Short mmCIF file of C-alpha atoms in Angstrom, two decimals:
data_model
loop_
_atom_site.label_atom_id
_atom_site.label_comp_id
_atom_site.label_asym_id
_atom_site.label_seq_id
_atom_site.Cartn_x
_atom_site.Cartn_y
_atom_site.Cartn_z
CA MET A 1 -14.63 2.33 -19.47
CA ARG A 2 -15.94 5.91 -19.55
CA ALA A 3 -13.88 6.72 -16.47
CA LEU A 4 -10.81 5.19 -18.12
CA GLN A 5 -11.37 7.30 -21.24
CA ARG A 6 -11.59 10.46 -19.13
CA LEU A 7 -8.39 9.48 -17.38
CA ILE A 8 -6.58 9.09 -20.72
CA GLN A 9 -7.96 12.44 -21.93
CA GLY A 10 -6.49 14.15 -18.87
CA LYS A 11 -2.90 13.47 -19.96
CA VAL A 12 -1.31 15.47 -17.14
CA LEU A 13 -3.27 13.49 -14.53
CA LEU A 14 -2.14 10.24 -16.15
CA LEU A 15 1.49 11.40 -16.15
CA THR A 16 1.12 12.46 -12.52
CA ILE A 17 -0.10 8.96 -11.62
CA CYS A 18 2.88 7.36 -13.39
CA ALA A 19 5.47 9.75 -11.93
CA ALA A 20 4.13 9.35 -8.38
CA GLY A 21 3.76 5.58 -8.71
CA ILE A 22 7.15 4.69 -10.21
CA GLY A 23 9.02 6.13 -7.24
CA GLY A 24 6.23 5.43 -4.76
CA THR A 25 4.42 2.16 -4.18
CA PHE A 26 6.40 0.58 -7.04
CA GLN A 27 9.45 0.86 -4.78
CA PHE A 28 7.54 -0.84 -1.95
CA GLY A 29 6.64 -3.88 -4.06
CA TYR A 30 10.03 -3.98 -5.78
CA ASN A 31 12.11 -3.96 -2.58
CA LEU A 32 9.69 -6.42 -0.98
CA SER A 33 10.31 -9.04 -3.68
CA ILE A 34 13.94 -8.60 -4.80
CA ILE A 35 15.28 -9.70 -1.42
CA ASN A 36 14.08 -13.28 -2.03
CA ALA A 37 16.42 -14.08 -4.95
CA PRO A 38 19.80 -13.36 -3.27
CA THR A 39 18.95 -15.05 0.06
CA LEU A 40 21.69 -17.72 -0.10
CA HIS A 41 24.22 -15.35 -1.69
CA ILE A 42 23.85 -12.76 1.08
CA GLN A 43 24.08 -15.45 3.76
CA ASP A 44 27.32 -16.73 2.15
CA PHE A 45 28.64 -13.16 1.99
CA THR A 46 27.84 -12.66 5.68
CA ASN A 47 29.77 -15.80 6.60
CA GLU A 48 32.73 -14.90 4.36
CA THR A 49 32.88 -11.39 5.81
CA TRP A 50 32.91 -12.69 9.37
CA TRP A 51 35.63 -15.23 8.45
CA ALA A 52 37.78 -12.43 6.94
CA ARG A 53 37.40 -10.34 10.09
CA THR A 54 37.88 -12.98 12.78
CA GLY A 55 39.44 -15.99 11.05
CA GLN A 56 36.47 -18.11 12.17
CA PRO A 57 33.15 -18.98 10.47
CA LEU A 58 29.96 -17.49 11.82
CA PRO A 59 27.71 -20.17 13.42
CA ASP A 60 24.68 -21.10 11.35
CA HIS A 61 22.18 -19.76 13.87
CA LEU A 62 23.93 -16.35 13.86
CA VAL A 63 23.98 -16.29 10.04
CA LEU A 64 20.23 -16.89 10.17
CA LEU A 65 19.87 -14.14 12.79
CA VAL A 66 21.72 -11.62 10.59
CA TRP A 67 19.56 -12.60 7.63
CA SER A 68 16.40 -12.25 9.71
CA LEU A 69 17.52 -8.74 10.72
CA ILE A 70 18.17 -7.80 7.09
CA VAL A 71 14.63 -8.88 6.19
CA SER A 72 12.87 -7.44 9.25
CA LEU A 73 14.61 -4.04 9.12
CA TYR A 74 12.54 -3.28 6.01
CA PRO A 75 9.16 -3.20 7.81
CA LEU A 76 10.82 -1.49 10.78
CA GLY A 77 12.02 1.27 8.45
CA GLY A 78 8.53 1.35 6.95
CA LEU A 79 7.11 2.04 10.40
CA PHE A 80 9.47 5.01 10.86
CA GLY A 81 8.58 6.23 7.37
CA ALA A 82 4.85 6.02 8.07
CA LEU A 83 5.29 8.18 11.18
CA LEU A 84 7.38 10.64 9.16
CA ALA A 85 4.92 10.85 6.26
CA GLY A 86 2.29 12.97 8.05
CA PRO A 87 4.58 15.84 9.12
CA LEU A 88 6.30 15.80 5.71
CA ALA A 89 2.98 15.98 3.83
CA ILE A 90 1.86 18.94 5.96
CA LYS A 91 5.10 20.97 5.90
CA LEU A 92 6.43 20.23 2.40
CA GLY A 93 3.27 19.31 0.52
CA ARG A 94 2.43 16.03 -1.18
CA LYS A 95 4.64 16.37 -4.26
CA LYS A 96 7.73 17.70 -2.49
CA SER A 97 7.46 14.95 0.12
CA LEU A 98 7.67 12.31 -2.61
CA LEU A 99 10.68 14.06 -4.14
CA VAL A 100 12.55 14.48 -0.84
CA ASN A 101 11.79 10.85 -0.03
CA ASN A 102 14.19 9.76 -2.77
CA VAL A 103 17.11 10.86 -0.57
CA PHE A 104 16.62 7.61 1.37
CA VAL A 105 16.60 5.59 -1.87
CA VAL A 106 19.83 7.14 -3.17
CA ALA A 107 21.60 6.57 0.16
CA ALA A 108 20.37 2.95 0.31
CA ALA A 109 21.47 2.23 -3.28
CA ILE A 110 24.98 3.51 -2.52
CA LEU A 111 25.19 1.31 0.57
CA PHE A 112 23.96 -1.76 -1.35
CA GLY A 113 26.26 -1.16 -4.32
CA PHE A 114 29.46 -0.86 -2.28
CA SER A 115 28.68 -3.39 0.47
CA ARG A 116 30.63 -6.24 -1.15
CA ARG A 117 33.65 -4.05 -1.91
CA ALA A 118 33.63 -2.70 1.65
CA GLY A 119 33.16 -6.19 3.09
CA SER A 120 30.28 -5.02 5.29
CA PHE A 121 26.96 -6.80 5.74
CA GLU A 122 26.06 -3.94 8.12
CA MET A 123 25.76 -1.70 5.04
CA ILE A 124 23.08 -4.05 3.69
CA MET A 125 21.20 -3.84 7.00
CA LEU A 126 21.32 -0.03 7.02
CA GLY A 127 20.30 0.08 3.36
CA ARG A 128 17.27 -2.12 4.05
CA LEU A 129 16.28 0.21 6.89
CA LEU A 130 16.52 3.25 4.59
CA VAL A 131 14.51 1.73 1.72
CA GLY A 132 11.94 0.76 4.36
CA VAL A 133 11.72 4.40 5.48
CA SER A 134 11.28 5.43 1.84
CA ALA A 135 8.54 2.84 1.31
CA GLY A 136 6.76 3.94 4.49
CA VAL A 137 6.65 7.56 3.33
CA SER A 138 5.59 6.80 -0.25
CA MET A 139 2.91 4.27 0.76
CA ASN A 140 1.18 7.06 2.70
CA VAL A 141 1.87 10.18 0.65
CA GLN A 142 1.26 8.75 -2.84
CA PRO A 143 -2.44 7.75 -2.36
CA MET A 144 -2.99 11.02 -0.48
CA TYR A 145 -1.49 13.02 -3.37
CA LEU A 146 -3.39 11.14 -6.08
CA GLY A 147 -6.70 11.05 -4.19
CA GLU A 148 -6.57 14.82 -3.69
CA SER A 149 -5.61 15.45 -7.33
CA ALA A 150 -8.32 13.32 -8.97
CA PRO A 151 -11.91 14.40 -9.75
CA LYS A 152 -14.56 12.72 -7.62
CA GLU A 153 -15.80 10.44 -10.43
CA LEU A 154 -12.25 9.10 -10.95
CA ARG A 155 -10.99 9.24 -7.36
CA GLY A 156 -11.35 5.52 -6.69
CA ALA A 157 -9.75 4.48 -9.99
CA VAL A 158 -6.84 6.89 -9.52
CA ALA A 159 -6.26 5.82 -5.92
CA MET A 160 -6.33 2.16 -7.01
CA THR A 161 -3.26 2.82 -9.18
CA SER A 162 -1.23 2.65 -5.96
CA ALA A 163 -2.09 -1.07 -5.79
CA ILE A 164 -1.24 -1.46 -9.49
CA PHE A 165 2.23 -0.02 -8.97
CA THR A 166 2.74 -2.18 -5.87
CA ALA A 167 1.90 -5.33 -7.83
CA LEU A 168 4.00 -4.13 -10.78
CA GLY A 169 6.93 -3.63 -8.41
CA VAL A 170 6.52 -7.15 -7.03
CA VAL A 171 6.51 -8.66 -10.54
CA MET A 172 9.46 -6.58 -11.72
CA GLY A 173 11.42 -7.57 -8.62
CA GLN A 174 10.68 -11.24 -9.33
CA VAL A 175 11.76 -10.85 -12.98
CA VAL A 176 14.95 -8.89 -12.29
CA GLY A 177 15.83 -11.41 -9.57
CA LEU A 178 15.90 -14.33 -12.03
CA ARG A 179 19.18 -16.24 -12.13
CA GLU A 180 19.58 -15.26 -15.79
CA LEU A 181 19.46 -11.54 -14.93
CA LEU A 182 20.64 -10.14 -11.57
CA GLY A 183 19.89 -13.14 -9.35
CA GLY A 184 23.32 -14.73 -9.74
CA PRO A 185 25.98 -15.00 -7.04
CA GLN A 186 28.05 -12.08 -8.37
CA ALA A 187 25.31 -9.62 -9.32
CA TRP A 188 23.31 -9.38 -6.08
CA PRO A 189 24.77 -5.96 -5.03
CA LEU A 190 23.52 -4.56 -8.35
CA LEU A 191 20.15 -6.24 -7.78
CA LEU A 192 19.70 -4.53 -4.43
CA ALA A 193 21.03 -1.19 -5.76
CA SER A 194 18.68 -1.26 -8.76
CA CYS A 195 16.07 0.52 -6.61
CA LEU A 196 17.95 3.67 -7.66
CA VAL A 197 16.50 3.50 -11.20
CA PRO A 198 12.80 4.15 -10.33
CA GLY A 199 13.93 6.81 -7.85
CA LEU A 200 15.82 8.69 -10.58
CA LEU A 201 12.84 8.37 -12.93
CA GLN A 202 10.62 10.06 -10.33
CA LEU A 203 13.17 12.81 -9.67
CA ALA A 204 13.27 13.53 -13.41
CA SER A 205 9.50 13.58 -14.02
CA LEU A 206 7.56 14.61 -10.91
CA PRO A 207 8.93 18.22 -10.67
CA LEU A 208 7.25 18.95 -14.03
CA LEU A 209 3.78 18.07 -12.68
CA PRO A 210 1.39 20.02 -10.42
CA GLU A 211 0.96 19.83 -6.66
CA SER A 212 -2.30 18.60 -5.11
CA PRO A 213 -4.96 21.32 -5.71
CA ARG A 214 -6.53 20.62 -2.31
CA TYR A 215 -3.22 21.16 -0.55
CA LEU A 216 -2.62 24.40 -2.45
CA LEU A 217 -6.05 25.84 -1.59
CA ILE A 218 -6.93 24.44 1.84
CA ASP A 219 -3.48 24.18 3.44
CA CYS A 220 -1.64 27.01 1.65
CA GLY A 221 -4.59 29.31 0.83
CA ASP A 222 -3.25 29.89 -2.71
CA THR A 223 -6.33 30.15 -4.96
CA GLU A 224 -4.38 31.04 -8.11
CA ALA A 225 -1.99 28.10 -7.78
CA CYS A 226 -4.94 25.77 -7.06
CA LEU A 227 -6.78 26.98 -10.19
CA ALA A 228 -3.64 26.55 -12.32
CA ALA A 229 -3.12 23.02 -10.98
CA LEU A 230 -6.76 22.10 -11.65
CA GLN A 231 -6.57 23.41 -15.21
CA ARG A 232 -3.43 21.40 -15.89
CA LEU A 233 -4.83 18.21 -14.35
CA ARG A 234 -8.27 18.37 -15.99
CA GLY A 235 -7.21 19.46 -19.46
CA PRO A 236 -9.99 21.11 -21.47
CA ALA A 237 -12.67 20.35 -18.83
CA ASP A 238 -14.43 23.21 -17.01
CA VAL A 239 -13.06 23.43 -13.47
CA ALA A 240 -15.36 26.14 -12.08
CA GLY A 241 -17.68 23.66 -10.36
CA GLU A 242 -14.81 21.72 -8.83
CA LEU A 243 -13.16 24.92 -7.61
CA ALA A 244 -16.44 25.88 -5.92
CA GLU A 245 -16.51 22.48 -4.15
CA LEU A 246 -12.96 23.03 -2.97
CA GLU A 247 -13.91 26.47 -1.64
CA GLN A 248 -16.74 24.84 0.33
CA GLU A 249 -14.33 22.29 1.77
CA ARG A 250 -11.89 25.09 2.58
CA ALA A 251 -14.64 26.95 4.45
CA ALA A 252 -15.47 23.78 6.37
CA CYS A 253 -11.82 23.40 7.44
CA ARG A 254 -11.26 27.08 8.22
CA ASP A 255 -9.62 27.86 11.57
CA ARG A 256 -8.91 24.17 12.17
CA ARG A 257 -5.31 23.00 12.54
CA ALA A 258 -3.97 19.68 11.32
CA ARG A 259 -4.90 16.83 13.67
CA ARG A 260 -2.35 14.74 15.50
CA PRO A 261 -2.61 10.93 15.29
CA TRP A 262 -3.62 10.38 18.92
CA GLU A 263 -6.37 12.99 18.61
CA LEU A 264 -8.19 10.82 16.08
CA PHE A 265 -8.89 8.21 18.75
CA ARG A 266 -10.30 10.75 21.23
CA GLU A 267 -12.79 12.52 18.97
CA ARG A 268 -16.28 11.05 18.76
CA ALA A 269 -16.91 12.66 15.37
CA LEU A 270 -14.18 10.39 13.92
CA ARG A 271 -15.26 7.18 15.65
CA ARG A 272 -16.59 5.36 12.56
CA GLN A 273 -13.67 6.47 10.40
CA VAL A 274 -10.99 5.34 12.86
CA ALA A 275 -12.74 2.01 13.49
CA SER A 276 -12.92 1.33 9.73
CA LEU A 277 -9.28 2.27 9.29
CA VAL A 278 -8.09 -0.01 12.10
CA VAL A 279 -10.35 -3.01 11.38
CA LEU A 280 -9.94 -3.11 7.61
CA GLY A 281 -6.26 -2.13 7.70
CA SER A 282 -5.58 -4.99 10.11
CA ALA A 283 -7.67 -7.38 8.04
CA MET A 284 -5.64 -6.63 4.90
CA GLU A 285 -2.37 -7.54 6.63
CA LEU A 286 -3.75 -10.51 8.61
CA CYS A 287 -5.82 -12.12 5.82
CA GLY A 288 -2.98 -14.47 4.85
CA ASN A 289 -2.11 -13.19 1.37
CA ASP A 290 1.57 -12.62 2.16
CA THR A 291 1.87 -16.08 3.70
CA VAL A 292 0.47 -17.68 0.53
CA TYR A 293 3.65 -16.54 -1.22
CA ALA A 294 5.65 -18.36 1.47
CA TYR A 295 3.81 -21.59 0.64
CA ALA A 296 3.95 -21.12 -3.13
CA SER A 297 7.37 -22.63 -3.90
CA GLY A 298 6.72 -25.75 -1.78
CA VAL A 299 3.30 -26.35 -3.33
CA PHE A 300 4.69 -25.90 -6.85
CA ARG A 301 7.36 -28.52 -6.14
CA GLU A 302 4.71 -30.91 -4.79
CA ALA A 303 2.75 -30.42 -8.02
CA GLY A 304 5.74 -31.71 -9.98
CA ILE A 305 7.10 -28.45 -11.37
CA PRO A 306 10.90 -28.86 -11.89
CA GLU A 307 13.08 -26.95 -9.44
CA GLU A 308 14.57 -24.73 -12.15
CA LYS A 309 11.05 -23.73 -13.30
CA VAL A 310 9.65 -22.84 -9.86
CA GLN A 311 10.98 -19.28 -10.08
CA TYR A 312 8.91 -18.72 -13.23
CA ALA A 313 5.77 -20.09 -11.57
CA ILE A 314 6.29 -17.68 -8.67
CA ILE A 315 6.35 -14.80 -11.17
CA GLY A 316 2.88 -15.98 -12.16
CA THR A 317 1.62 -15.34 -8.63
CA GLY A 318 2.74 -11.72 -8.74
CA SER A 319 1.24 -11.36 -12.23
CA CYS A 320 -2.14 -12.49 -10.85
CA GLU A 321 -2.20 -9.65 -8.34
CA LEU A 322 -1.15 -7.18 -11.04
CA LEU A 323 -3.96 -8.38 -13.34
CA THR A 324 -6.68 -8.01 -10.71
CA ALA A 325 -5.35 -4.58 -9.68
CA PHE A 326 -5.92 -3.43 -13.27
CA VAL A 327 -9.40 -4.96 -13.33
CA SER A 328 -10.34 -3.33 -10.01
CA CYS A 329 -9.09 0.04 -11.25
CA VAL A 330 -11.47 -0.20 -14.22
CA VAL A 331 -14.58 -1.40 -12.32
CA ILE A 332 -14.28 0.37 -8.94
CA GLU A 333 -16.28 3.42 -10.02
CA ARG A 334 -19.00 1.15 -11.42
CA LEU A 335 -19.28 -1.37 -8.56
CA GLY A 336 -18.19 0.76 -5.62
CA ARG A 337 -15.79 0.16 -2.74
CA ARG A 338 -18.01 -2.02 -0.54
CA VAL A 339 -18.80 -4.58 -3.25
CA LEU A 340 -15.14 -5.06 -4.13
CA LEU A 341 -14.10 -5.41 -0.49
CA MET A 342 -16.87 -7.84 0.46
CA GLY A 343 -16.44 -9.83 -2.75
CA GLY A 344 -12.69 -10.08 -2.28
CA TYR A 345 -12.90 -11.27 1.33
CA CYS A 346 -15.69 -13.76 0.58
CA LEU A 347 -13.75 -15.28 -2.32
CA MET A 348 -10.60 -15.44 -0.17
CA THR A 349 -12.58 -17.32 2.49
CA CYS A 350 -13.81 -19.79 -0.12
CA TRP A 351 -10.44 -20.46 -1.75
CA GLY A 352 -8.60 -20.48 1.57
CA SER A 353 -10.93 -23.19 2.83
CA VAL A 354 -10.29 -25.33 -0.24
CA PHE A 355 -6.55 -24.67 0.10
CA THR A 356 -6.63 -25.94 3.71
CA VAL A 357 -8.32 -29.16 2.61
CA ALA A 358 -5.82 -29.56 -0.25
CA LEU A 359 -2.86 -29.10 2.10
CA TYR A 360 -4.26 -31.72 4.47
CA LEU A 361 -4.84 -34.29 1.70
CA GLN A 362 -1.92 -33.56 -0.65
CA SER A 363 0.15 -36.52 0.60
CA SER A 364 -2.68 -39.04 0.20
CA ILE A 365 -4.44 -37.98 -3.02
CA PRO A 366 -2.20 -37.56 -6.11
CA TRP A 367 -4.05 -34.61 -7.70
CA MET A 368 -4.36 -32.54 -4.52
CA PRO A 369 -1.11 -30.58 -5.08
CA TYR A 370 -2.58 -29.33 -8.37
CA LEU A 371 -5.70 -28.18 -6.54
CA ALA A 372 -3.52 -26.44 -3.94
CA MET A 373 -1.59 -24.71 -6.74
CA SER A 374 -4.84 -23.52 -8.31
CA CYS A 375 -6.02 -22.22 -4.94
CA ILE A 376 -2.85 -20.14 -4.56
CA PHE A 377 -3.57 -18.31 -7.80
CA ALA A 378 -7.28 -17.96 -6.97
CA PHE A 379 -6.54 -16.64 -3.46
CA ILE A 380 -4.14 -13.99 -4.79
CA LEU A 381 -6.61 -13.00 -7.52
CA SER A 382 -9.33 -12.56 -4.88
CA PHE A 383 -7.04 -10.43 -2.73
CA GLY A 384 -6.24 -8.20 -5.70
CA ILE A 385 -9.93 -7.69 -6.50
CA GLY A 386 -10.65 -5.64 -3.40
CA PRO A 387 -8.53 -5.64 -0.22
CA ALA A 388 -5.23 -4.93 -1.99
CA GLY A 389 -6.33 -1.58 -3.41
CA VAL A 390 -9.57 -0.45 -1.79
CA THR A 391 -8.12 -0.53 1.74
CA GLY A 392 -5.55 2.09 0.76
CA ILE A 393 -8.29 4.50 -0.33
CA LEU A 394 -10.01 4.59 3.07
CA ALA A 395 -7.75 7.17 4.71
CA THR A 396 -8.18 9.48 1.71
CA GLU A 397 -11.96 9.32 1.50
CA LEU A 398 -13.09 8.90 5.12
CA PHE A 399 -11.08 11.78 6.62
CA ASP A 400 -11.13 15.50 5.82
CA GLN A 401 -8.12 17.63 4.88
CA THR A 402 -7.11 18.40 8.46
CA ALA A 403 -7.25 14.77 9.64
CA ARG A 404 -6.00 13.00 6.49
CA PRO A 405 -2.21 13.15 7.15
CA ALA A 406 -2.72 11.88 10.72
CA ALA A 407 -5.00 9.11 9.41
CA TYR A 408 -2.29 7.98 7.02
CA MET A 409 0.22 7.95 9.87
CA VAL A 410 -2.09 5.67 11.86
CA SER A 411 -2.81 3.49 8.83
CA GLY A 412 0.86 3.22 7.87
CA ALA A 413 2.05 2.47 11.40
CA LEU A 414 -0.61 -0.23 11.69
CA MET A 415 0.27 -1.78 8.33
CA TRP A 416 4.01 -1.99 8.95
CA THR A 417 3.57 -3.23 12.52
CA MET A 418 1.25 -6.00 11.34
CA LEU A 419 3.64 -6.87 8.50
CA PHE A 420 6.49 -7.17 11.00
CA LEU A 421 4.46 -9.28 13.45
CA VAL A 422 3.15 -11.62 10.74
CA GLY A 423 6.68 -12.16 9.41
CA LEU A 424 7.94 -12.78 12.92
CA GLY A 425 5.15 -15.10 14.07
CA PHE A 426 4.39 -17.01 10.87
CA PRO A 427 7.06 -19.74 11.34
CA PHE A 428 5.75 -20.49 14.84
CA ILE A 429 2.11 -20.52 13.67
CA MET A 430 3.07 -22.83 10.81
CA GLU A 431 4.81 -25.21 13.20
CA GLY A 432 1.91 -25.22 15.66
CA LEU A 433 -1.03 -25.54 13.25
CA SER A 434 0.63 -27.41 10.37
CA HIS A 435 -1.91 -27.95 7.56
CA PHE A 436 -4.57 -25.92 9.41
CA ILE A 437 -2.49 -22.75 9.46
CA TYR A 438 -5.05 -20.89 7.30
CA VAL A 439 -7.93 -21.31 9.75
CA PRO A 440 -7.07 -18.09 11.69
CA PHE A 441 -6.61 -16.19 8.41
CA LEU A 442 -10.00 -17.39 7.19
CA GLY A 443 -11.57 -15.98 10.37
CA VAL A 444 -9.97 -12.61 9.57
CA CYS A 445 -11.42 -12.71 6.02
CA VAL A 446 -14.91 -13.44 7.36
CA CYS A 447 -14.65 -10.57 9.86
CA GLY A 448 -13.47 -8.21 7.11
CA ALA A 449 -16.45 -9.07 4.91
CA ILE A 450 -18.94 -8.69 7.79
CA TYR A 451 -17.54 -5.34 8.93
CA THR A 452 -17.59 -3.98 5.38
CA GLY A 453 -21.19 -5.06 4.86
CA PHE A 454 -22.55 -3.58 8.09
CA PHE A 455 -20.38 -0.59 8.96
CA LEU A 456 -18.47 0.83 5.97
CA PRO A 457 -20.34 3.58 4.06
CA GLU A 458 -20.15 3.70 0.27
CA THR A 459 -18.14 6.71 -0.98
CA LYS A 460 -18.41 6.18 -4.75
CA GLY A 461 -19.02 9.42 -6.68
CA LYS A 462 -19.32 11.64 -3.58
CA THR A 463 -17.41 14.79 -2.78
CA PHE A 464 -15.29 14.87 0.36
CA LEU A 465 -17.79 17.24 1.96
CA GLU A 466 -20.71 14.87 1.22
CA ILE A 467 -18.75 11.97 2.72
CA SER A 468 -18.02 14.05 5.85
CA GLU A 469 -21.71 14.89 6.31
CA GLU A 470 -22.76 11.23 5.90
CA LEU A 471 -20.17 10.11 8.45
CA HIS A 472 -21.36 12.83 10.83
CA ARG A 473 -24.87 11.33 10.66
CA LEU A 474 -23.48 7.85 11.33
CA ASN A 475 -21.40 9.02 14.30
CA PHE A 476 -24.27 11.05 15.80
CA PRO A 477 -27.41 9.10 14.77
CA ARG A 478 -29.73 10.85 17.26
CA LYS A 479 -28.63 14.37 16.42
CA SER A 480 -29.29 16.50 13.39
CA PRO A 481 -26.51 16.48 10.81
CA GLY A 482 -24.53 19.60 11.50
CA PRO A 483 -22.60 20.40 8.34
CA THR A 484 -19.68 22.62 9.11
CA TRP A 485 -20.39 24.94 6.16
CA ARG A 486 -23.62 26.40 4.79
CA ASP A 487 -24.54 28.74 1.97
CA PRO A 488 -25.35 32.30 3.03
CA GLU A 489 -28.85 32.46 4.44
CA VAL A 490 -31.48 33.89 2.07
CA ILE A 491 -33.81 36.48 3.63
CA LEU A 492 -37.20 35.62 2.13
CA SER A 493 -38.69 39.12 2.46
CA THR A 494 -36.13 40.51 0.02
CA GLU A 495 -35.98 37.55 -2.35
CA LEU A 496 -36.59 38.55 -5.96
#
C-alpha cells in the first residue's frame, strides 16, 4: 500500500501510466476481444459482398477461410509491429514511438468504418493487419517506457499496469460488443472502428507528459532534459540520488551501441537473460489461458446458463483477469516477481487438472459442469496473479539500456508467433485429445514454475546496474564479477 500511495503522490507518473496504457496495451486487449461479437455478421457480409460481385454465393468453406484470415491477420500484424518496435524506440524515443504508432490505428479505423459502404471485406482484413501492427509496437514500447520512467521501488507495480490495461481492454471489448450496444447486425463497422477513441485519447494526453529519463540521458546524452523529466515524474521527491544512479548506468553503457536481436543469442554475458525471456515468454502463451476462453461459452451452456445470458458470463471471465491484475500490481513489490510467477503457474496446474477431470465427467455427473465453470474462473484468476503481468517485465529488468529494445523485439516476435500458432493448431489439438486437451498445457505450467524457481533471479527493489552485476555473476560463475563501471580509485597515501 505504501508503494501505491507513492504512486498516487507522483501525479505526473500516474497520468503517464494512464496516457501510455489507454492507447497501448488497452488497444491490444480491446481489439483482441471485440472481434468475437460480430463473427456471424462479418461472415454474412462477406457472403453478401461476394454475391454482389459475382452473382453467386461464396462456398461455406471459403467464407470460413476469409474469416480465419481476418482473425489471424491480427497476430501477423503484431509480429510485424514487434519487429518494428525496437528501431522505433531507438530512433524516435519511447514516447514519440507510442504517438506515431497511432497512425496505424487511425488508418485501420477508417478502413473498418467504410468497409460496409465500400462493399469490401478486404478493407476489414487490411484494418486487422494494421491494428495488429499497432498492438505489436505498443505491447513492446509501453512497458519499456513505463519501466524506465518509474523509480526502482515502484518499477514492478508500474510495469504491471500494462497487464491491467490489457485486461481492461478485454473487458471493455466484451461490454461494447454486447448485442444491446454495438454487437448488433448493423453496428459492427462502428464496433471495429471504435478503436479510434483510445487512440485519440492518447494523442491528446501523452504529448503533455515527459519522455523516459533513461532514454534522455543514456541514449540522447541530455542531462538537463533528464533532470527535468525526473523532477516532473517524482513530484516533490529529491531526485539527486536517482540521477547519480542513472549517471552510473550511463557510464556502464558508454561507447556501446544498441544491440541487434540476433546478437543477444550469440553473447555469453546475456545467456541467462535470453533463456529466461524465451522460456517464460513461451510458457505464458502456451499455458492454455487463451484456450480457456474458447471453452468458456460451451461450459457455461452445459452448466445451464441461458443462451442470451452467456455473453454476460463471458464478461465475468475478463473481469477476473482485470481483478487479479490490480491485486498483482499492489503486491508485486512486497512479494517479488518469482513468488507471483511460481504461485500463478502452480495454481494454474492445480485448477487445470481439476478442469480436465470435470470435462471428462461432465456428461455423466450432473454437477460437473458447475465445477468446470468454477475452474475456468479460477484458472483465469491464477493466470492474472503472475504470468499475465510479470512476464512482460522481464525484458525491462533483465537487460540493460543497449540491449532492451532488441530484447523486446525478440519477446514480441516470440509472443505473436506463439499466439498465431496456438490459434492455428488449437482446433486440431482439441479434435485429437478431446477432454484431455489441457494435459500439454499443464506440462507447460509445471515447466514454467520449475524454471522460475531454479533459474530466474529476483529483481525486486534493485537498480538496473545491480541486476546487471548479479546476472554477470550467474552467467560467469567461476569468474570474478566484473562490473562495467567503478568509482574513481582512492589513493590511500593521500586520503584525508
